[in-house]
Coordinates of C-alpha atoms in Angstrom, one line a residue:
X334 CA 12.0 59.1 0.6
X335 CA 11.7 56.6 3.4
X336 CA 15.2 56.1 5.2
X337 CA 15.6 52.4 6.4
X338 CA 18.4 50.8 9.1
X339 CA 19.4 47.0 8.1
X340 CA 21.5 44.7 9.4
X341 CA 22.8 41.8 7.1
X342 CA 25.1 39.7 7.1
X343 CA 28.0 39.3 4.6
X344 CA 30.1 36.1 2.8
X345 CA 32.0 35.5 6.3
X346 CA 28.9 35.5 8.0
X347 CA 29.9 39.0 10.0
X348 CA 27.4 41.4 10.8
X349 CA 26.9 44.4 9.0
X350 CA 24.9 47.7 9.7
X351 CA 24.1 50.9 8.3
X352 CA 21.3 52.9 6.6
X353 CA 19.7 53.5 2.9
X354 CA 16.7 56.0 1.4
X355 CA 14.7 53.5 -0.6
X356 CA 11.0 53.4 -1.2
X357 CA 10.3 50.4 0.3
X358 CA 12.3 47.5 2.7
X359 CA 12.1 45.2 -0.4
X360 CA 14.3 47.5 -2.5
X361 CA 16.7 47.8 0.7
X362 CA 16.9 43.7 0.6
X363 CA 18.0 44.2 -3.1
X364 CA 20.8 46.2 -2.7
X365 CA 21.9 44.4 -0.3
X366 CA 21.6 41.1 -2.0
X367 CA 23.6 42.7 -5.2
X368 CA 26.2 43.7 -2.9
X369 CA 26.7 39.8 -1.9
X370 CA 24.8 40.6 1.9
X371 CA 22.2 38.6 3.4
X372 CA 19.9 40.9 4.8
X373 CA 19.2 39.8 8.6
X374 CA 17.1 43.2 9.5
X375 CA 14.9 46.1 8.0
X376 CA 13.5 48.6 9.4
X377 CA 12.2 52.4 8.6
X378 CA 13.9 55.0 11.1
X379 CA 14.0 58.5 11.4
X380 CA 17.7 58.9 11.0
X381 CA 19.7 60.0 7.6
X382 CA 21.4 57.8 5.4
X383 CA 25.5 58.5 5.7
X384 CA 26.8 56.3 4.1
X385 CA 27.9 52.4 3.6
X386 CA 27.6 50.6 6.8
X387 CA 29.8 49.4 9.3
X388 CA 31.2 45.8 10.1
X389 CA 30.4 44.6 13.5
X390 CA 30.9 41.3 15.3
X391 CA 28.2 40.9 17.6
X392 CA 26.5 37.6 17.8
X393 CA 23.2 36.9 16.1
X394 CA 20.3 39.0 16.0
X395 CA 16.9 38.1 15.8
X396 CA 15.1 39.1 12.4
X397 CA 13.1 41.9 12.3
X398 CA 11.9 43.9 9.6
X399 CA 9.3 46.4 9.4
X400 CA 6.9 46.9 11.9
X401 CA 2.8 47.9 11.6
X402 CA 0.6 48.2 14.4
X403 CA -2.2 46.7 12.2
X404 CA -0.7 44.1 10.3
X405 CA -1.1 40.6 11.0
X406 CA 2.3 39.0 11.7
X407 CA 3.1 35.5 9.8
X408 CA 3.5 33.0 12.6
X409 CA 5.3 29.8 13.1
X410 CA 2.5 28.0 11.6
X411 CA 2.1 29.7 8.9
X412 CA 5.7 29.2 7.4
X413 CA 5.9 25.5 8.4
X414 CA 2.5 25.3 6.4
X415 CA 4.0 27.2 3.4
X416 CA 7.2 24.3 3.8
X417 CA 5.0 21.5 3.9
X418 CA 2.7 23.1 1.0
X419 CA 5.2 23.9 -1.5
X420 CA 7.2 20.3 -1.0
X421 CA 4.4 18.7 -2.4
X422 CA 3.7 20.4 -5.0
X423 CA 6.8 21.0 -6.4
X424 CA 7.2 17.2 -5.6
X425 CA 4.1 16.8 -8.0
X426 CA 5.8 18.8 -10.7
X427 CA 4.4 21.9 -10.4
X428 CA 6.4 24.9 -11.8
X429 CA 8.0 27.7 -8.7
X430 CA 6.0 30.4 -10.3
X431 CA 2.3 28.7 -10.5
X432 CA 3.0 26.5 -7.0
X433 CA 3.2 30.0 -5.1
X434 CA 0.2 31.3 -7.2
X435 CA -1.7 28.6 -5.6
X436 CA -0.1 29.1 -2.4
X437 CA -0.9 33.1 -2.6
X438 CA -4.8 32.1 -3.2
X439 CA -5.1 29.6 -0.5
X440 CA -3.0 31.7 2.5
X441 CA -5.4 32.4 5.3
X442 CA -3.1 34.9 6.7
X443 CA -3.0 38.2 4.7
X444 CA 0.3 38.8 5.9
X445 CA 1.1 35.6 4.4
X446 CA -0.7 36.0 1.2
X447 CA 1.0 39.7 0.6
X448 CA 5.2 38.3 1.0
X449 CA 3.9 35.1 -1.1
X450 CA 2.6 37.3 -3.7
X451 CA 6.1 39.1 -3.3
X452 CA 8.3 36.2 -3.6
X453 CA 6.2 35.0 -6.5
X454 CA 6.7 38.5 -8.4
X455 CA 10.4 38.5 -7.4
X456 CA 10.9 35.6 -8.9
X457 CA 8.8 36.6 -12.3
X458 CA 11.6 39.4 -12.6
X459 CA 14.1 37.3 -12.9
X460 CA 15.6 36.7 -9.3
X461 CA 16.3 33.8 -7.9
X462 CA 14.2 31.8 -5.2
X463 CA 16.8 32.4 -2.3
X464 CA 17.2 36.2 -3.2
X465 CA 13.2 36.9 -3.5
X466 CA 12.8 35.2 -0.4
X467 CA 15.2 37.3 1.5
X468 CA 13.5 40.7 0.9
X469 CA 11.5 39.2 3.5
X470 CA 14.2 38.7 6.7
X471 CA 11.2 38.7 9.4
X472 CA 9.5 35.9 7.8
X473 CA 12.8 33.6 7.1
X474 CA 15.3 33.5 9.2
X475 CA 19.1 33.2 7.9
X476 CA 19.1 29.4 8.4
X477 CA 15.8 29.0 6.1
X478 CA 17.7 30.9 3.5
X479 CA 20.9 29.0 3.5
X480 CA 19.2 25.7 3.5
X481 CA 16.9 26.9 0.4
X482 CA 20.8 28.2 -1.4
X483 CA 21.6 24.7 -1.1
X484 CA 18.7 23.4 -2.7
X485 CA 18.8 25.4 -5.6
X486 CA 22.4 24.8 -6.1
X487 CA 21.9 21.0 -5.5
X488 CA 18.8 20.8 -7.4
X489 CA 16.9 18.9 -4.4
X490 CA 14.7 21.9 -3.5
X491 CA 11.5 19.9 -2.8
X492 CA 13.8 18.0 -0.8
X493 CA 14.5 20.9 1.0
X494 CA 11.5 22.0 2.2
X495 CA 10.7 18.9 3.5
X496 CA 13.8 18.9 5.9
X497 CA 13.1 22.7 6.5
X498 CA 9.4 21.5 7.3
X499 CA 10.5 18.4 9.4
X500 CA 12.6 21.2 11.2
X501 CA 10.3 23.4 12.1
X502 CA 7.5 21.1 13.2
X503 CA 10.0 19.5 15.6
X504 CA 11.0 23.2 16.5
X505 CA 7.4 24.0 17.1
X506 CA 6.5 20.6 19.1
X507 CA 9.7 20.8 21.5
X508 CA 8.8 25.1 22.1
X509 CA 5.1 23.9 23.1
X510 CA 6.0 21.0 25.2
X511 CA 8.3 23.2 27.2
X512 CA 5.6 25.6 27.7
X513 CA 3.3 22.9 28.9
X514 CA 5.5 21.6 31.4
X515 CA 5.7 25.8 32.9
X516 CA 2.0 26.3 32.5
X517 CA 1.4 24.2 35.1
X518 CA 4.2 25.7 38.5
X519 CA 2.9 29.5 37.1
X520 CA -0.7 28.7 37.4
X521 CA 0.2 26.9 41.2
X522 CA 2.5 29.9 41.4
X523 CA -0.7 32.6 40.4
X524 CA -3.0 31.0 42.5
X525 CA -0.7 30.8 45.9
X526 CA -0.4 34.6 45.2
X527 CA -4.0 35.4 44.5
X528 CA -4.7 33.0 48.0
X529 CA -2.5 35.4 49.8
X530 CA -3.9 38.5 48.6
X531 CA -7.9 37.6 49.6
X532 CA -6.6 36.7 53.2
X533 CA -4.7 40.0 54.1
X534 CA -7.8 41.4 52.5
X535 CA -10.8 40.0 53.7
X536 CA -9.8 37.1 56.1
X537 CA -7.4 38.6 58.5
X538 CA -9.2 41.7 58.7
X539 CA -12.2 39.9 60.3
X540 CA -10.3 38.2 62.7
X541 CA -8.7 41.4 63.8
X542 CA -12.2 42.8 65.0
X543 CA -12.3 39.7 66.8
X544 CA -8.7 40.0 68.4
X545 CA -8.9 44.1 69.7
X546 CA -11.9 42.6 71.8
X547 CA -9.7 40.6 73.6
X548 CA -7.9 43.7 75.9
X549 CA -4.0 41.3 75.9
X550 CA -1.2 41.3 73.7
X551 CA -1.6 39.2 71.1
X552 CA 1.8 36.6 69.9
X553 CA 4.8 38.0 67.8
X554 CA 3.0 35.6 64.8
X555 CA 0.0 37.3 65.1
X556 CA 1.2 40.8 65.4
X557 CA 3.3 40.5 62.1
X558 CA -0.1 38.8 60.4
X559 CA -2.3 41.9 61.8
X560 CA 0.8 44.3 60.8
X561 CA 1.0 43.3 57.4
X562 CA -2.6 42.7 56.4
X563 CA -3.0 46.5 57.3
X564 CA -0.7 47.4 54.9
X565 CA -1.8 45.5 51.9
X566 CA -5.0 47.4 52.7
X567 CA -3.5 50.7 53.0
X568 CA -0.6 50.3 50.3
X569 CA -2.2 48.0 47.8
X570 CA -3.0 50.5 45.0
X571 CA 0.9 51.5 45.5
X572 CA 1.8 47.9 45.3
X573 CA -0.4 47.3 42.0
X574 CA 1.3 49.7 40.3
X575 CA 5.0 49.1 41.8
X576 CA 3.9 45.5 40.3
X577 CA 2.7 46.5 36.8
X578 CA 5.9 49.2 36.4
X579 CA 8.1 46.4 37.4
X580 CA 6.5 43.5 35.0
X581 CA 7.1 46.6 32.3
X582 CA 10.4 47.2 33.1
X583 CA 11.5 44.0 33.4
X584 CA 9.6 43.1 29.9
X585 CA 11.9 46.4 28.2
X586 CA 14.7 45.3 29.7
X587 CA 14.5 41.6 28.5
X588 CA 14.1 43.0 25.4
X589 CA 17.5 44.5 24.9
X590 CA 20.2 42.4 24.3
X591 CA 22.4 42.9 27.4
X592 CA 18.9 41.6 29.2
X593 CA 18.1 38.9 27.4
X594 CA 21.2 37.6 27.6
X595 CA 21.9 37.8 31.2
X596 CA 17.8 36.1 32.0
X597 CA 18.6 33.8 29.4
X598 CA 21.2 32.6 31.0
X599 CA 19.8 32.9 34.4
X600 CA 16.7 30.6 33.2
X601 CA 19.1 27.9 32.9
X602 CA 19.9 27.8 36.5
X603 CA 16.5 27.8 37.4
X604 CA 15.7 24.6 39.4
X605 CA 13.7 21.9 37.5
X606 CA 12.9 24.0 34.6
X607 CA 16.5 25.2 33.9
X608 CA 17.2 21.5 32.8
X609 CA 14.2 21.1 30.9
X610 CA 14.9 24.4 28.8
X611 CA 18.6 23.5 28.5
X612 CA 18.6 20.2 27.0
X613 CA 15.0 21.3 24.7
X614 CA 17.6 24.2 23.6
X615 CA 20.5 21.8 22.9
X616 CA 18.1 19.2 21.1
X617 CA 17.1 22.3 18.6
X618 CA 20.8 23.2 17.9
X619 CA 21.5 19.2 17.6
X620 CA 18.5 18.7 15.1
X621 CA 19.4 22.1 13.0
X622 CA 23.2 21.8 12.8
X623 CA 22.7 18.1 11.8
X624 CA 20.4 19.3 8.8
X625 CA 22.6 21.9 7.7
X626 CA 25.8 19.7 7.7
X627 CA 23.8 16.7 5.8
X628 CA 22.4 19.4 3.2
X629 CA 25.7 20.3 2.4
X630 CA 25.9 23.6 4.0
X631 CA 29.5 24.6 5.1
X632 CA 30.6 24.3 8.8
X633 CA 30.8 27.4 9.8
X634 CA 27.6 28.8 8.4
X635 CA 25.8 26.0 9.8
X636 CA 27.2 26.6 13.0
X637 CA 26.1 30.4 13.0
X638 CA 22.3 29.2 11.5
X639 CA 21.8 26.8 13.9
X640 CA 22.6 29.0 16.9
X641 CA 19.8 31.5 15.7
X642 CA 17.6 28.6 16.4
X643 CA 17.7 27.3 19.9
X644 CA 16.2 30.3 21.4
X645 CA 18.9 31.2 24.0
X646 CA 21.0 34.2 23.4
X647 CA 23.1 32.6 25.9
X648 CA 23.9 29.4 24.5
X649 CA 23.7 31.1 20.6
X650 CA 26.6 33.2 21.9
X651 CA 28.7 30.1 23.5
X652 CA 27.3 27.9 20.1
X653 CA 29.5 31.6 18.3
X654 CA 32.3 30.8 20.1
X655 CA 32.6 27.4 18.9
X656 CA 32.9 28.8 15.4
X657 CA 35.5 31.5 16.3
X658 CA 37.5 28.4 18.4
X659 CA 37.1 26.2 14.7
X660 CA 38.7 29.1 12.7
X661 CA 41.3 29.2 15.4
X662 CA 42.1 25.5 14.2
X663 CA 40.6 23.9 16.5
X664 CA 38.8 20.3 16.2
X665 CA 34.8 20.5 16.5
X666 CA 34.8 18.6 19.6
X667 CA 37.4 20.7 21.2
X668 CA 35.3 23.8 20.4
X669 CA 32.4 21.9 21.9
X670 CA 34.3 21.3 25.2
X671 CA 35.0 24.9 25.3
X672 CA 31.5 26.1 24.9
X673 CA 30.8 24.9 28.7
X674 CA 27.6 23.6 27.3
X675 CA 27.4 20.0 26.7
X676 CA 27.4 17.1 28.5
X677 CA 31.0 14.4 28.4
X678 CA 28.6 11.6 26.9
X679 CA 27.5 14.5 24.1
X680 CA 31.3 15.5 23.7
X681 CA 32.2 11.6 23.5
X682 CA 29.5 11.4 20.3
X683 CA 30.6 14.5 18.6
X684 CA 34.1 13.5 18.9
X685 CA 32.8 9.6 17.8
X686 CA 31.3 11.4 14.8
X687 CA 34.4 14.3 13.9
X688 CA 36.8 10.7 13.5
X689 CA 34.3 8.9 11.3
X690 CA 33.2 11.8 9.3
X691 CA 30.0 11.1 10.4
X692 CA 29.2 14.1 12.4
X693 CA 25.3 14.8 11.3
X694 CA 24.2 11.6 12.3
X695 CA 25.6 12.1 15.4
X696 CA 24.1 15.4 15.6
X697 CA 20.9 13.6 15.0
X698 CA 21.5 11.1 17.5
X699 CA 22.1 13.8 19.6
X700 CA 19.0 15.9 19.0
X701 CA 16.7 12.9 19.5
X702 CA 18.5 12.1 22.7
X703 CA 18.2 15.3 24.5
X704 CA 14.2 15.2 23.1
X705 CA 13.7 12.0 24.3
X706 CA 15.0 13.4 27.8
X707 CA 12.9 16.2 27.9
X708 CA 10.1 14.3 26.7
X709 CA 10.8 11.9 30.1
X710 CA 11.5 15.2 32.3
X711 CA 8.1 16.8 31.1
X712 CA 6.6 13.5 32.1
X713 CA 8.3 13.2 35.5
X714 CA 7.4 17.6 36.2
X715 CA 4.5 17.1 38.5
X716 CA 6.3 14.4 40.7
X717 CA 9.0 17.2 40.8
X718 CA 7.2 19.9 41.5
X719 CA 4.7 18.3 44.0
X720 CA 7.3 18.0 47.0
X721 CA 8.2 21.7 46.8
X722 CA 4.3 23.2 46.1
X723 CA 3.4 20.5 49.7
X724 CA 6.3 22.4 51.5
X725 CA 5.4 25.6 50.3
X726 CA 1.9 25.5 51.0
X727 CA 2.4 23.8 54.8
X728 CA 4.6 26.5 55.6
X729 CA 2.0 28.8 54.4
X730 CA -1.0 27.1 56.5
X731 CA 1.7 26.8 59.6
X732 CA 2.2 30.6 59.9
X733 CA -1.8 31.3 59.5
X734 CA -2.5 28.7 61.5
X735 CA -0.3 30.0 64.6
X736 CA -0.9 33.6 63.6
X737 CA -4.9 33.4 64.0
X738 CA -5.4 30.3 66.3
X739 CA -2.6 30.7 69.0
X740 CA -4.6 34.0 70.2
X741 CA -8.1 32.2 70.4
X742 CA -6.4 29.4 72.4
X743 CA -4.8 31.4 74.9
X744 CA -8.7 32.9 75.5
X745 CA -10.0 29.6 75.4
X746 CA -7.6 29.1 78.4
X747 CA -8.4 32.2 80.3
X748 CA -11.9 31.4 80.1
X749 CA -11.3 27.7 81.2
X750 CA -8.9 28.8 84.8
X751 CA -12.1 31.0 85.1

């Protein structure tokens, strides 16, 4: 029998981990959910069940489940498709069972189709809509399974999906226009690199035929042009693989948690885009902690939802600390001046919004603030960036320019005093 490692997530919202023999992930997920957990991740492994698992208190992990080479994953698109979907009909009356029959038929993605069909047989045996929809943790995330909870036990579940859809469409549009505004400084970034490689290559080389004609030593500028041209040529199947080995390692180690945390963190300090990621980050955690607060979910869980969502380890782990400084006894805005992670016109609001009870809407207000800034920063990139890429490129012409040139004046001055 398969033997499968989870992580979940109990009552108090503390991690825990251990393995089970089951026959498939879905019949770990219902174990689980019998034994009050909310399963976070499944996966198969090669080790032994030993026993129950063990309490941690690590900060969130991102959900997993089991992995197949050649199985289509369900994508962001897909699940705010399947929000948007199922809002209307159930809107429209349509019973659970026969809306996700529909749904089932109509999914493009056969991933999608297979854990519809799955939910929609879950529910048929009796479970409810939160609980069938967790056997699925790598399709929705802790925070879509609270909010969903709350609409069952509020009876406003089309209502529901409708802010989980709004949520994840805003999620999606703030995730694309921050890769928009980096497209741009990598391509500039690619090209200056590939620019450098054809001249040590091809363009220097030429000139250095023309150079060991001349019989004089040739400028310091010149020399370190000539001297490092010839060892692209001689080095540069080395250098393609040190490149490729170090892209790889770098990609495995971002993708431990140690790594990601520490370039996480570091990508906020980056100039110009640091910023931009920052406050995109901070308008996610605004916008998700809002909705979780408004939909009636309790403070601390929405605290520990929305930090899975701003796609920062770094700031999800200072967001954690906010929680552990509430249970403390600490006031929200106190915990929010000791995350180090908002600005004092943010900290002003919150605190505004703590005294008046009105703390989502000034999460909201928050969350549309920090978007309108990005929005104005992503505007504003190329006027940014343009200064820096003129600087860069000068100094680049300069040291070609004295490096090839000097040496063809000095012999255009010989020949003249001749």
């Amino acid at each position: 029998m398969p033997v499968f490692a989870y992580k979940a997530r109990n009552a108090s919202s503390q991690l825990v981990e251990g393995i089970l023999d089951a026959v498939a992930g879905g019949a770990v997920a219902d174990v689980l959910l019998g034994q009050g957990l909310t399963p976070v991740e499944i996966r198969e492994t090669q080790a032994r069940a030993s026993g129950a698992g063990s309490k941690g208190s690590n900060g969130p992990k991102g959900s997993g489940g089991r992995i197949s080479l050649f199985r289509q994953k369900v994508g962001h698109i897909d699940l705010l498709l399947f929000s948007r979907q199922i809002y209307t009909l159930l809107k429209a009356g349509v019973p659970i069972i026969r809306a996700l029959s529909g749904l089932q038929e109509a999914a493009i993605n056969p991933e999608m189709k297979r854990v519809i069909g799955d939910v929609r047989e879950s529910l048929e045996s009796g479970r409810e809509l939160s609980q069938s929809l967790a056997r699925h943790p790598g399709v929705f995330s802790p925070f879509y399974l609270s909010m969903v909870r709350v609409g069952e036990s509020t009876g406003l579940l089309e209502d529901i999906f409708y802010r989980l859809f709004e949520h994840l469409e805003f999620d999606r549009y703030m995730r694309e226009q921050v890769k928009s505004a980096l497209r741009y400084p990598m391509f500039v970034v690619l090209a200056m690199a590939i620019a450098i490689v054809v001249v040590n290559l091809f363009v220097i080389p030429a000139f250095a035929k023309v150079f060991a004609g001349f019989g004089a030593e040739l400028p310091f500028m010149t020399r370190i042009l000539l001297g490092f041209s010839d060892f692209m040529k001689t080095w540069w199947p080395y250098m393609l693989i040190g490149l490729a080995g170090a892209v790889a390692t770098f990609r495995a180690w971002v993708a431990t948690p140690a790594g990601r945390h520490v370039w996480d963190r570091f990508s906020l300090t980056i100039p110009i885009a640091g910023k931009i990621l920052h406050k995109a980050a901070l308008s996610r955690f605004a916008r998700s902690f809002a909705l979780g607060v408004s939909s009636g979910v309790p403070l601390m869980q929405s605290l520990s939802n929305s930090a899975q969502t701003v796609g920062n380890s770094y700031m999800a782990r200072r967001i954690e600390k906010m929680r552990g400084n509430i249970e403390r006894g600490e006031s929200l805005v106190r915990a929010a001046i000791g995350a180090g992670i908002f600005t004092p016109v943010v900290l002003q609001m919150i605190g505004v919004g703590e005294e008046s009870g009105a703390v989502d809407d000034m999460m909201n207000e928050i969350g549309d603030m920090y978007r309108q800034e990005v929005e104005y920063e992503l505007k504003t990139l190329g006027q940014q960036i343009e200064p820096i890429l003129i600087v860069i490129l000068g100094v680049m012409v300069l040291i070609l320019a004295l490096g090839i040139f000097l040496p063809m004046w000095d012999l255009g001055r010989v020949a003249i005093k001749r």
